[in-house]
Amino acid sequence: MKMKLCLLNASHTLLSYPAYLCGYRKVDDAMLDENLAQLVRDFMNQDVTSCITPSGSTNIELYKETLMKRLRNSSVSDQIARLCSDGMSKFPTYIIPILKQIIEEGKDLSRMAYLFAAYRHYLKYRHDDNGAHFEISEPIMSPMDRVLAESEERLDFLTLPAFAGANPAQSEQFKALYNEMADSIYHHGAIATLKSLQD
């Protein structure tokens, strides 16, 4: 179960907001973009694998490759809008435990910072790189959550209760990376920011 949560569900969340901001609406279409495919691949290999202890004879490398193929499969493709919905419930379950371990181990925070910056942009500005506007679905977002998400002070976003398990606002390194990513997405777009991250 933990392997599924950390690899499949967390990867869905990681992919969803950047892909939506880049203008994609279906998962298989987004995974044809090598920049997004590389983001997911690096997340699985560099951020998630060390958080998992495979049970029994489970081949984690084969499982990851199976997931990558599934994400590219047009016959079982999902709508990215569905994956984006209810992020306030998904982050504490799928993302925050991984972020907590990455912070504690002093590992690379750049992909997580990019995800958080993309999520904030998605919630606050509600338009993609092409200028297309969209509605969001956050059924458990409280009025105070909304204030923090829409604040002009970017760091307020990191104090959302949904993120409390990892305390990202207490990590100077994370805050610096997140602020840089948020600024870049705002001025240059999600795809350009992702490309600069991978250069």
mmCIF file of N, CA and C in Angstrom, residues 11 13 16-17 42 62 90 95 105 108 163 183 192:
data_model
loop_
_atom_site.group_PDB
_atom_site.id
_atom_site.type_symbol
_atom_site.label_atom_id
_atom_site.label_comp_id
_atom_site.label_asym_id
_atom_site.label_seq_id
_atom_site.Cartn_x
_atom_site.Cartn_y
_atom_site.Cartn_z
ATOM 1 N N SER A 11 2.922 10.497 -7.551
ATOM 2 C CA SER A 11 3.329 10.904 -8.896
ATOM 3 C C SER A 11 2.185 11.568 -9.644
ATOM 4 N N THR A 13 -0.099 13.391 -8.238
ATOM 5 C CA THR A 13 -0.180 14.744 -7.688
ATOM 6 C C THR A 13 0.963 15.606 -8.199
ATOM 7 N N SER A 16 0.150 16.536 -11.842
ATOM 8 C CA SER A 16 -1.115 17.183 -12.178
ATOM 9 C C SER A 16 -1.026 18.698 -12.344
ATOM 10 N N TYR A 17 -0.508 19.394 -11.350
ATOM 11 C CA TYR A 17 -0.534 20.868 -11.403
ATOM 12 C C TYR A 17 0.424 21.427 -12.459
ATOM 13 N N ASP A 42 12.305 11.385 -12.453
ATOM 14 C CA ASP A 42 13.271 11.817 -11.429
ATOM 15 C C ASP A 42 12.648 11.785 -10.037
ATOM 16 N N LEU A 62 10.873 -2.514 -11.597
ATOM 17 C CA LEU A 62 9.866 -2.975 -12.548
ATOM 18 C C LEU A 62 8.535 -2.286 -12.293
ATOM 19 N N LYS A 90 -5.099 15.633 -0.706
ATOM 20 C CA LYS A 90 -4.071 14.759 -1.280
ATOM 21 C C LYS A 90 -2.672 15.074 -0.766
ATOM 22 N N ILE A 95 2.055 13.623 -0.476
ATOM 23 C CA ILE A 95 3.247 14.449 -0.704
ATOM 24 C C ILE A 95 4.007 14.790 0.577
ATOM 25 N N GLU A 105 16.573 14.406 5.481
ATOM 26 C CA GLU A 105 17.786 13.787 4.954
ATOM 27 C C GLU A 105 18.673 14.759 4.189
ATOM 28 N N ASP A 108 17.871 16.825 -2.319
ATOM 29 C CA ASP A 108 17.456 17.848 -3.288
ATOM 30 C C ASP A 108 15.972 18.155 -3.139
ATOM 31 N N PHE A 163 0.002 21.421 4.953
ATOM 32 C CA PHE A 163 1.441 21.169 4.811
ATOM 33 C C PHE A 163 2.146 21.014 6.153
ATOM 34 N N ASP A 183 8.306 32.656 -8.542
ATOM 35 C CA ASP A 183 8.600 33.852 -9.327
ATOM 36 C C ASP A 183 8.772 33.501 -10.798
ATOM 37 N N ALA A 192 8.568 26.664 -19.010
ATOM 38 C CA ALA A 192 9.902 27.264 -19.057
ATOM 39 C C ALA A 192 10.628 27.061 -17.736
#
